[in-house]
Amino acid sequence: MSNLRTILLTVLTCLIALAGGAASALYALNNFEGFNQLTIGQWHASPLYGSADADPYARAQRSRAALLPLGAAEGQRFVLRHDVSGAKLDPRCTYHLQGKAPASRFWTLYASDLHDLPLTQKQGLPQELHSQMIWYQHDSSFLIAVSPSAQSGNWLAINASRPYQLVMTLYDTDLGTSIGFENPQMPALTLAEGSCKGAGR
């Protein structure tokens, strides 16, 4: 009887250890930003993400999401999960993305879930923007409304039920390399006042 109890306790301990290890690995993949991060405001990038020197978490994340990462000489992929106040992005709210993108030949902007899967939209709605299709202000800055409801001007449509992230990819840029920028700037995301009806904010 004592031998059976010892075996059962051993099996139970192994199961708990396996479940705990799997849960911690999944949490790390979903929440850990990775090593060697480049942080500008609320935006985060991993300059080594597409290289052979990428950390194990980065390699696991890109494999799970089936991403084809850019090489360091090709561009940088920035991710934003919080607005300027530090709050997660609420899909019921409207945000204003305002400022300038770092110098690059071309950039794209889209929204994805926290697992890097792009949000799906109804046909005809603007689910992705790029540098050659938006309206700019006189100082070369831009204002983009990120919202689930139609907006005038530059509008990125959002269709989600949970917190999401914005992904801005800069192509052919020196940002993140040894000849990068001294004081790089990224556009800031602010919550539009009174836009979160029914969200308790």
Short mmCIF file of C-alpha atoms in Angstrom, two decimals, residues 37-194:
data_model
loop_
_atom_site.label_atom_id
_atom_site.label_comp_id
_atom_site.label_asym_id
_atom_site.label_seq_id
_atom_site.Cartn_x
_atom_site.Cartn_y
_atom_site.Cartn_z
CA GLN A 37 14.89 45.15 -26.67
CA LEU A 38 14.83 48.52 -28.43
CA THR A 39 12.26 50.67 -26.62
CA ILE A 40 10.98 54.02 -27.90
CA GLY A 41 8.10 55.39 -25.87
CA GLN A 42 5.49 52.62 -25.68
CA TRP A 43 6.89 50.84 -28.74
CA HIS A 44 9.17 47.81 -28.52
CA ALA A 45 11.34 46.14 -31.14
CA SER A 46 13.82 43.28 -31.15
CA PRO A 47 16.71 44.20 -33.49
CA LEU A 48 17.98 40.60 -33.40
CA TYR A 49 14.51 39.06 -33.93
CA GLY A 50 15.24 37.88 -37.45
CA SER A 51 18.87 36.91 -36.94
CA ALA A 52 20.58 33.70 -35.88
CA ASP A 53 21.46 35.47 -32.62
CA ALA A 54 17.79 35.84 -31.58
CA ASP A 55 17.02 34.59 -28.08
CA PRO A 56 15.07 31.31 -27.64
CA TYR A 57 11.84 33.13 -26.75
CA ALA A 58 11.98 35.20 -29.94
CA ARG A 59 12.61 32.10 -32.06
CA ALA A 60 9.70 30.28 -30.38
CA GLN A 61 7.36 33.25 -30.85
CA ARG A 62 8.09 33.66 -34.55
CA SER A 63 7.79 29.89 -35.12
CA ARG A 64 4.42 29.68 -33.36
CA ALA A 65 3.04 32.68 -35.29
CA ALA A 66 4.62 31.46 -38.58
CA LEU A 67 6.31 34.86 -38.97
CA LEU A 68 8.95 35.54 -41.60
CA PRO A 69 11.04 38.14 -39.74
CA LEU A 70 13.06 40.87 -41.39
CA GLY A 71 16.81 40.88 -41.24
CA ALA A 72 18.46 43.77 -39.40
CA ALA A 73 19.47 45.38 -42.69
CA GLU A 74 15.93 45.11 -44.10
CA GLY A 75 13.94 46.88 -41.40
CA GLN A 76 12.52 46.89 -37.89
CA ARG A 77 9.21 45.65 -36.55
CA PHE A 78 7.79 47.64 -33.62
CA VAL A 79 4.94 46.50 -31.39
CA LEU A 80 2.75 48.66 -29.14
CA ARG A 81 0.45 47.12 -26.52
CA HIS A 82 -0.25 50.13 -24.25
CA ASP A 83 -1.27 53.74 -24.75
CA VAL A 84 0.70 56.66 -23.29
CA SER A 85 -1.02 56.17 -19.91
CA GLY A 86 0.19 52.56 -19.72
CA ALA A 87 -3.28 51.04 -20.21
CA LYS A 88 -3.87 48.06 -22.50
CA LEU A 89 -5.56 48.79 -25.80
CA ASP A 90 -9.32 48.45 -25.41
CA PRO A 91 -11.08 47.38 -28.65
CA ARG A 92 -14.17 49.43 -27.67
CA CYS A 93 -12.24 52.70 -27.57
CA THR A 94 -10.93 55.19 -30.10
CA TYR A 95 -7.27 56.18 -30.01
CA HIS A 96 -5.23 58.82 -31.80
CA LEU A 97 -1.84 57.81 -33.14
CA GLN A 98 0.02 61.04 -33.74
CA GLY A 99 3.57 62.03 -34.60
CA LYS A 100 6.22 61.04 -37.09
CA ALA A 101 7.68 57.69 -38.02
CA PRO A 102 11.48 57.38 -38.02
CA ALA A 103 13.11 57.84 -41.41
CA SER A 104 12.53 54.82 -43.61
CA ARG A 105 11.81 54.06 -47.23
CA PHE A 106 8.37 52.65 -46.41
CA TRP A 107 6.31 51.68 -43.35
CA THR A 108 3.16 49.69 -42.64
CA LEU A 109 0.73 49.69 -39.72
CA TYR A 110 -1.83 47.07 -38.72
CA ALA A 111 -3.47 45.62 -35.62
CA SER A 112 -3.09 42.05 -34.38
CA ASP A 113 -4.05 40.02 -31.36
CA LEU A 114 -1.49 39.37 -28.64
CA HIS A 115 -0.42 36.18 -30.44
CA ASP A 116 0.63 38.18 -33.53
CA LEU A 117 -2.35 37.07 -35.63
CA PRO A 118 -3.70 40.04 -37.66
CA LEU A 119 -7.23 41.14 -36.79
CA THR A 120 -9.78 40.30 -39.46
CA GLN A 121 -12.08 43.00 -40.81
CA LYS A 122 -15.19 43.24 -42.91
CA GLN A 123 -14.43 43.63 -46.58
CA GLY A 124 -13.68 47.20 -47.54
CA LEU A 125 -12.66 48.44 -44.09
CA PRO A 126 -9.09 49.77 -43.66
CA GLN A 127 -7.34 47.02 -41.73
CA GLU A 128 -3.83 48.07 -42.76
CA LEU A 129 -2.23 51.41 -43.59
CA HIS A 130 1.08 52.31 -45.14
CA SER A 131 3.21 55.41 -45.58
CA GLN A 132 2.11 56.11 -49.15
CA MET A 133 -1.63 56.05 -48.58
CA ILE A 134 -2.22 58.40 -45.62
CA TRP A 135 -2.69 62.16 -45.32
CA TYR A 136 0.15 64.09 -43.69
CA GLN A 137 0.11 67.42 -41.88
CA HIS A 138 2.23 70.39 -42.99
CA ASP A 139 5.12 69.33 -40.73
CA SER A 140 5.19 65.77 -42.15
CA SER A 141 3.54 64.36 -39.03
CA PHE A 142 0.34 62.34 -39.22
CA LEU A 143 -2.78 61.64 -37.19
CA ILE A 144 -4.38 58.21 -37.44
CA ALA A 145 -7.63 57.29 -35.71
CA VAL A 146 -7.49 53.72 -34.38
CA SER A 147 -11.10 52.82 -33.75
CA PRO A 148 -13.88 50.24 -34.16
CA SER A 149 -16.16 52.95 -35.61
CA ALA A 150 -15.70 54.90 -38.82
CA GLN A 151 -13.55 58.03 -38.53
CA SER A 152 -12.76 60.89 -40.87
CA GLY A 153 -9.24 61.24 -42.24
CA ASN A 154 -6.75 58.45 -41.62
CA TRP A 155 -8.58 55.51 -40.02
CA LEU A 156 -7.36 52.08 -38.95
CA ALA A 157 -10.39 49.87 -38.31
CA ILE A 158 -10.39 47.63 -35.23
CA ASN A 159 -12.44 44.46 -34.87
CA ALA A 160 -11.61 42.65 -31.64
CA SER A 161 -13.15 41.54 -28.36
CA ARG A 162 -9.96 41.50 -26.30
CA PRO A 163 -6.90 43.73 -25.87
CA TYR A 164 -4.83 43.92 -29.04
CA GLN A 165 -1.57 45.41 -30.27
CA LEU A 166 -0.40 47.68 -33.06
CA VAL A 167 2.44 46.62 -35.32
CA MET A 168 4.46 49.20 -37.26
CA THR A 169 7.16 47.89 -39.57
CA LEU A 170 9.83 50.23 -40.91
CA TYR A 171 11.54 49.09 -44.11
CA ASP A 172 15.05 50.09 -45.10
CA THR A 173 15.82 52.08 -41.97
CA ASP A 174 18.98 52.56 -39.92
CA LEU A 175 17.00 52.44 -36.68
CA GLY A 176 18.30 49.72 -34.40
CA THR A 177 21.68 49.40 -36.11
CA SER A 178 25.05 50.78 -35.10
CA ILE A 179 24.43 53.79 -37.34
CA GLY A 180 20.93 54.40 -35.99
CA PHE A 181 19.37 57.52 -34.55
CA GLU A 182 20.60 59.39 -31.46
CA ASN A 183 17.11 60.43 -30.29
CA PRO A 184 14.59 58.35 -32.25
CA GLN A 185 10.90 59.19 -31.99
CA MET A 186 7.83 57.08 -32.62
CA PRO A 187 4.22 58.27 -32.89
CA ALA A 188 2.34 58.37 -29.57
CA LEU A 189 -1.00 56.67 -28.97
CA THR A 190 -3.50 58.53 -26.80
CA LEU A 191 -7.04 57.65 -25.80
CA ALA A 192 -9.72 59.85 -27.35
CA GLU A 193 -11.66 61.42 -24.47
CA GLY A 194 -15.16 60.02 -24.03
#
